[in-house]
XYZ file of C-alpha atoms in Angstrom:
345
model
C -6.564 -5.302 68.282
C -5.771 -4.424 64.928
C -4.772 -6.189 61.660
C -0.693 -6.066 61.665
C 1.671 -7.900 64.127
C 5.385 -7.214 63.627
C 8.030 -9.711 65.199
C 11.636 -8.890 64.700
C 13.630 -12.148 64.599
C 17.415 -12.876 64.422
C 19.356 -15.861 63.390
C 18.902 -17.609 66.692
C 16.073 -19.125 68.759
C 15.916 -16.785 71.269
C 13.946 -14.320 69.038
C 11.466 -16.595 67.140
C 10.134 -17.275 70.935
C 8.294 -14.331 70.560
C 5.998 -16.306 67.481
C 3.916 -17.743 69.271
C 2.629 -15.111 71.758
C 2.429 -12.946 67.965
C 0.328 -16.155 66.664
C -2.166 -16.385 69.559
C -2.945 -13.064 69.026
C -3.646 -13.236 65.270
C -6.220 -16.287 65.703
C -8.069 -14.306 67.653
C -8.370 -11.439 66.171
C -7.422 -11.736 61.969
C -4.302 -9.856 62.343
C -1.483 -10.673 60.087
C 1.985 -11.367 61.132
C 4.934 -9.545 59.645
C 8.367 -11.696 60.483
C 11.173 -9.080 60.249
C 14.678 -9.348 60.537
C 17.108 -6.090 60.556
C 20.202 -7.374 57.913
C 23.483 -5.798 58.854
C 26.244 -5.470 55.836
C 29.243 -7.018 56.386
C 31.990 -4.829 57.421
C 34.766 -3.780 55.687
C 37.900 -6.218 56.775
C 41.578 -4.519 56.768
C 44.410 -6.757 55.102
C 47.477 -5.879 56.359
C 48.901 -2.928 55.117
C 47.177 -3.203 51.860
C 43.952 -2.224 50.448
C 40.538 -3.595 52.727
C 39.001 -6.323 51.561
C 35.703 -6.229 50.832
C 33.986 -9.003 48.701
C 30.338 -8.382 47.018
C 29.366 -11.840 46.000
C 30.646 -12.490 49.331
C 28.489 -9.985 50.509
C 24.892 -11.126 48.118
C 25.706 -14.841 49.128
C 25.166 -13.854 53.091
C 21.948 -11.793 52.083
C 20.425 -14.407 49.919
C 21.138 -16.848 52.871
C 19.288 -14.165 55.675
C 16.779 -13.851 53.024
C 16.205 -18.247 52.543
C 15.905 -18.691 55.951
C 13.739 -16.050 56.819
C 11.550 -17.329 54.470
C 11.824 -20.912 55.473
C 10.634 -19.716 59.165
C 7.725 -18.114 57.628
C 6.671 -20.614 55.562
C 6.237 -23.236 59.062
C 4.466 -20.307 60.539
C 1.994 -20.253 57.900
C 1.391 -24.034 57.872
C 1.654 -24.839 61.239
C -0.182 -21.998 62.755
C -2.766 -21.175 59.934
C -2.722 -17.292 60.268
C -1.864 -14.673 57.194
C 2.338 -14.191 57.349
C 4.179 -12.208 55.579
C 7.962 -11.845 55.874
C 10.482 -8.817 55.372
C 14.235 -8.830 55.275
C 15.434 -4.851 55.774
C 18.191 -2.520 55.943
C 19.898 -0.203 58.292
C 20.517 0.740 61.932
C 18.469 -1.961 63.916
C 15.978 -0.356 65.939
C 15.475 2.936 63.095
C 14.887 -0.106 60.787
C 12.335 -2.226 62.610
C 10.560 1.806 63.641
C 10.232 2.685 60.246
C 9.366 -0.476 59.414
C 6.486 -0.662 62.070
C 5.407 2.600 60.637
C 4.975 1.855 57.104
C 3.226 -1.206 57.769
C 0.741 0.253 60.485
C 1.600 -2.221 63.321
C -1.038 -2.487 65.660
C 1.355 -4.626 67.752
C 5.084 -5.281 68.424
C 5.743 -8.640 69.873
C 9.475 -9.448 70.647
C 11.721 -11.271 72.775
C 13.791 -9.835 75.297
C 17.807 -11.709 74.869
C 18.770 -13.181 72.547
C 22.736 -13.687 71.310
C 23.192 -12.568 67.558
C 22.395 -9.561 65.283
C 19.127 -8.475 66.284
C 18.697 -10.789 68.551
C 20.829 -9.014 71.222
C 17.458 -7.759 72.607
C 18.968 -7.576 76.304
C 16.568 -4.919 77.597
C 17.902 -1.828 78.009
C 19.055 -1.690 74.130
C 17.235 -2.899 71.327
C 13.772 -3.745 73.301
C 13.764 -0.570 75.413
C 14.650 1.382 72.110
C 11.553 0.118 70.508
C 9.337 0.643 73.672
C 9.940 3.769 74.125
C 9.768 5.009 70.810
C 7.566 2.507 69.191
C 3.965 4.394 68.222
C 1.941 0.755 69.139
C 2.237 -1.128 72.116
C 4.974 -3.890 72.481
C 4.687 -7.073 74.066
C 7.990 -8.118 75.256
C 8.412 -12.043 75.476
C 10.963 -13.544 77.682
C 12.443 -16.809 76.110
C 13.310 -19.765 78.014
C 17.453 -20.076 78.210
C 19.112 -23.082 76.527
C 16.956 -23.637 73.805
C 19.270 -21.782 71.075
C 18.893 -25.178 68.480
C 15.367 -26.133 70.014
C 12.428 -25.676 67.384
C 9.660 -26.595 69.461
C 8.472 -23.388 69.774
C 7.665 -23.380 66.073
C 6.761 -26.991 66.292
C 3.767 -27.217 68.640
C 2.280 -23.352 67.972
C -0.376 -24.379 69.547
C 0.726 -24.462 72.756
C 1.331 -21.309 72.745
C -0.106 -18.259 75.264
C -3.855 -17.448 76.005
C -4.751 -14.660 77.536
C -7.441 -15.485 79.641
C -6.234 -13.336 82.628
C -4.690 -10.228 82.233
C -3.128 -8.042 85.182
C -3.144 -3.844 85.036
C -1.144 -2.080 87.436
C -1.983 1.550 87.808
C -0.359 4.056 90.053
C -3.061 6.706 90.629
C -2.124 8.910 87.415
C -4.166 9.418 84.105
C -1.356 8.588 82.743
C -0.531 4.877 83.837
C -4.178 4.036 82.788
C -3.841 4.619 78.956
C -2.750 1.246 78.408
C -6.133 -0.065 79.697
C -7.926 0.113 76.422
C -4.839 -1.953 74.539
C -5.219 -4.694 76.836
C -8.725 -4.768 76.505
C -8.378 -4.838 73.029
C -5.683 -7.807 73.554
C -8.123 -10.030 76.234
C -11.546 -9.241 74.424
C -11.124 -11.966 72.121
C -10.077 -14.147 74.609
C -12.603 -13.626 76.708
C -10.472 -12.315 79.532
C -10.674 -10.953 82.977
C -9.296 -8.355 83.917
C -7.517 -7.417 87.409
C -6.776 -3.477 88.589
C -3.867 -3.623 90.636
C -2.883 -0.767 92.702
C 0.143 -1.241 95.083
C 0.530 1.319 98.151
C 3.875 1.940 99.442
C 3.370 2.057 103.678
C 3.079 5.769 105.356
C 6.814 6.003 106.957
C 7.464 7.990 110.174
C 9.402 10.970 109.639
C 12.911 9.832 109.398
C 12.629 6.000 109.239
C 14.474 3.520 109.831
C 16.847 5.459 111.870
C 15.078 8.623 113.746
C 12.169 6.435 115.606
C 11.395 2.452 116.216
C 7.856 2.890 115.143
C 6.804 0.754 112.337
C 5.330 2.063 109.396
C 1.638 3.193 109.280
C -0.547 1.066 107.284
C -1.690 4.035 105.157
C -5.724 2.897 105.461
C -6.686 6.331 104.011
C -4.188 5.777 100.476
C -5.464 2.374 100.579
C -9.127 3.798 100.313
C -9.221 6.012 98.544
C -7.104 3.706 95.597
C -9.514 0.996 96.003
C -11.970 3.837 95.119
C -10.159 4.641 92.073
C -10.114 1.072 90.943
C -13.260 0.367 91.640
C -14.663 2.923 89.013
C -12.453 2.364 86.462
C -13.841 -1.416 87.236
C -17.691 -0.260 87.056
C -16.929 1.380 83.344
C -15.343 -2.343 82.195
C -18.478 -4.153 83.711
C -21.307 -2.115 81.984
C -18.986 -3.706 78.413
C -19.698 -7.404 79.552
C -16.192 -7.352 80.538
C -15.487 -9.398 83.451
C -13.173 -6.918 86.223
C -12.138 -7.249 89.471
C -9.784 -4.997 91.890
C -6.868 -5.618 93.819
C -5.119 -2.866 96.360
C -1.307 -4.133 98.240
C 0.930 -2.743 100.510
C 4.680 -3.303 100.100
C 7.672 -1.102 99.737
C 8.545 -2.978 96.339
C 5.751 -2.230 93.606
C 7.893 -4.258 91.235
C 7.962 -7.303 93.110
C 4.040 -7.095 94.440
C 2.957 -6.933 90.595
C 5.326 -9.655 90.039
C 4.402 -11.794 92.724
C 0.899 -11.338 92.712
C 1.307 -12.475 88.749
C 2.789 -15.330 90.247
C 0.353 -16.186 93.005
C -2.832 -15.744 90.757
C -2.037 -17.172 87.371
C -1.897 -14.021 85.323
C -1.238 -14.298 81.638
C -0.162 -11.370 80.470
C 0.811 -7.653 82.428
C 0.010 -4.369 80.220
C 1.147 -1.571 82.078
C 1.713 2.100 80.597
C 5.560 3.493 80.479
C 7.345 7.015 80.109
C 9.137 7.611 76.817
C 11.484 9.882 78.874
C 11.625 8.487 82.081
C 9.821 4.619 82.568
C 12.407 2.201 80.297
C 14.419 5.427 79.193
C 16.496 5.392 82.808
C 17.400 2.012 83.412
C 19.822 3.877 86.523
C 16.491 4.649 88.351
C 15.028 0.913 88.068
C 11.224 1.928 87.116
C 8.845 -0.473 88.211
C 7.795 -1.161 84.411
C 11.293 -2.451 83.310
C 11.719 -4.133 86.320
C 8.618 -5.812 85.890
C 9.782 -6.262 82.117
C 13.202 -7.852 82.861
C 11.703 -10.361 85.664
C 8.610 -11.370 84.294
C 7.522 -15.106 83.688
C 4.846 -14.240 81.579
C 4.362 -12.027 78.726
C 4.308 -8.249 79.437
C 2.597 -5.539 77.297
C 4.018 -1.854 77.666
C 2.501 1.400 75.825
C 4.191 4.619 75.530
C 1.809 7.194 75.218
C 2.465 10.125 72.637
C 5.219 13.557 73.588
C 1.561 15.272 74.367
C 0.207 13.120 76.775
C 3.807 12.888 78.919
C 3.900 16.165 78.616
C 0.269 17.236 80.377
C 0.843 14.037 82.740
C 4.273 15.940 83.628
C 2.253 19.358 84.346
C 0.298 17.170 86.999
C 2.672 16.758 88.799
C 4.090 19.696 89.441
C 3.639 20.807 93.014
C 1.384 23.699 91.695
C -1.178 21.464 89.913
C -0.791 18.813 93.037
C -1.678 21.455 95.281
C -4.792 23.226 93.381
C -6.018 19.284 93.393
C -5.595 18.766 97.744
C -7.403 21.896 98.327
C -10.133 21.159 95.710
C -9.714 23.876 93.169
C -9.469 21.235 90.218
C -11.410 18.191 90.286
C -9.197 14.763 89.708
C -10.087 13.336 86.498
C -11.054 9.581 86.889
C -10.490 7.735 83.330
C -13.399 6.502 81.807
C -13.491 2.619 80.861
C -12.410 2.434 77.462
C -14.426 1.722 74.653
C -14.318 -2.108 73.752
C -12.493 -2.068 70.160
C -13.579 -4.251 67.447
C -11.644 -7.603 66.444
């Protein structure tokens, strides 16, 4: 992982539970936190039939206040959790802001929660945290806070009870594609000393016409099942010869969302990095992808990369039912995704 953390926080609690996740991170590996909050200028208030009102000191005393207590929540940061912090108040639309923000600075790493109630802090995903996914050039971890705390400081409190990421789950579908975000979760765990577990879930060979033109049950699918464990498996050799510890995990369920999700559950995963679609993925809430339903329901902390136009783009020409076809009848060769190189902390 890099050297630059960004957290957009709001006014309310809901957002500065994404500090500690940001502050686990940066013991590990250096990295220097950057608490931003978006400041929105007061509107313009009609009075009756007359002119608007509109007040500047009015409008300087609210700034200076964003501004105090901005700085006030960076200032416990920096004592309590003993990592660099550095804290921004800026201007404008909120997710252009916090984007060009992350771009000047050179964020490595987005951390933010996903609801909150006020300003910025209506991170409901599906707005301002699926905004910043999918066009965010880093990875984002999205946090999701525990309700009823909105006057609770504990979070900031007792930092150090905050996340390790000793286990870290990867789903993967079968495409290039969904294994880019290997590498940024390696480069998350490494410090940590993680493991690492592939997870590839198989949805169940259906009859023609199930439920309703036959009573036979769905086919296990043992050949999918195969030859996915063989996928896994070598993506799993090239972690291994790194020191990294990796293991492999292939399901079978109709719901990919809710086998990542429960497996998560059952096995005391930390953290879930899985790749998403710019376009598609987070873009079309309507369609319910499996990485922002995963996103939404998650208990623990999930990491989501967008990979560049270029990449989408070739990953798209794969699938056409040209380039599917030339790989069945062995023209072209699938590509299997060398382990990624282990980055430096």
């Amino acid at each position: 992982m890099g050297h630059t953390i960004m957290v957009p926080i709001d006014r309310s609690r809901f957002g500065e539970q994404a500090i500690p996740a940001a502050v686990a991170v940066a013991r590990q590996t250096g990295a220097t936190v950057h608490l931003v909050r978006v400041y929105e200028p007061l509107g313009v208030m009609p009075a009756f039939d007359v002119m608007p009102l509109y007040d500047p000191e009015w409008e300087d005393k609210v700034r200076r206040g964003e501004e105090s207590d901005l700085k006030t929540v960076a200032e416990v940061v920096r004592e309590r959790a003993g990592v660099s912090v550095q804290h921004a108040l800026i201007d404008g639309p909120v997710v252009d802001a916090l984007l060009r923000y992350t771009a000047d600075v050179g964020a490595d790493l987005v951390v933010m929660s996903t609801h909150g109630r006020s300003g910025i802090g209506r991170l409901v995903l599906g707005s301002v945290a699926e905004a910043v996914v999918r066009r965010a050039p880093c990875p984002v971890m999205l946090v999701r806070p525990r309700e009823g705390v909105e006057n609770d400081v504990a979070h900031l409190l007792n930092l150090d009870q905050g996340p390790v990421f000793k286990h870290i789950l990867v789903p993967v579908d079968g495409t290039e594609f969904a294994k880019k975000v290997i590498s940024r979760a390696v480069a998350i765990g490494a410090p940590f000393d993680a493991r690492y577990t592939l997870l590839r879930v198989v949805s169940p060979a259906l009859p023609p016409g199930w439920p309703y033109a036959t009573t036979e049950f769905p086919r296990d699918g043992v050949a999918e099942r195969i030859r996915a464990r063989r996928q896994l498996d070598a993506i799993a050799e090239g972690l291994r010869s790194q020191a990294l510890r990796a293991s492999t995990e292939v399901l079978t369920d109709t719901e990919p969302a809710k086998a990542i999700l429960d497996y998560a559950d059952w096995y005391g995963v930390d953290l879930i990095a899985m790749t998403t679609h710019g376009r598609r993925g987070l873009s079309r809430l309507a369609l319910g992808s499996v990485a922002e339903a995963v996103a939404r329901e998650s208990r623990v902390p999930v990491l989501l990369f967008r990979p560049g136009p270029e990449e989408e783009e070739e990953e798209e020409a794969r699938e056409r039912p040209e380039a599917q076809a030339l790989v069945a009848n062995g023209s072209v060769k699938e590509n299997v995704l060398p382990a990624p190189t282990r980055l430096s902390t």
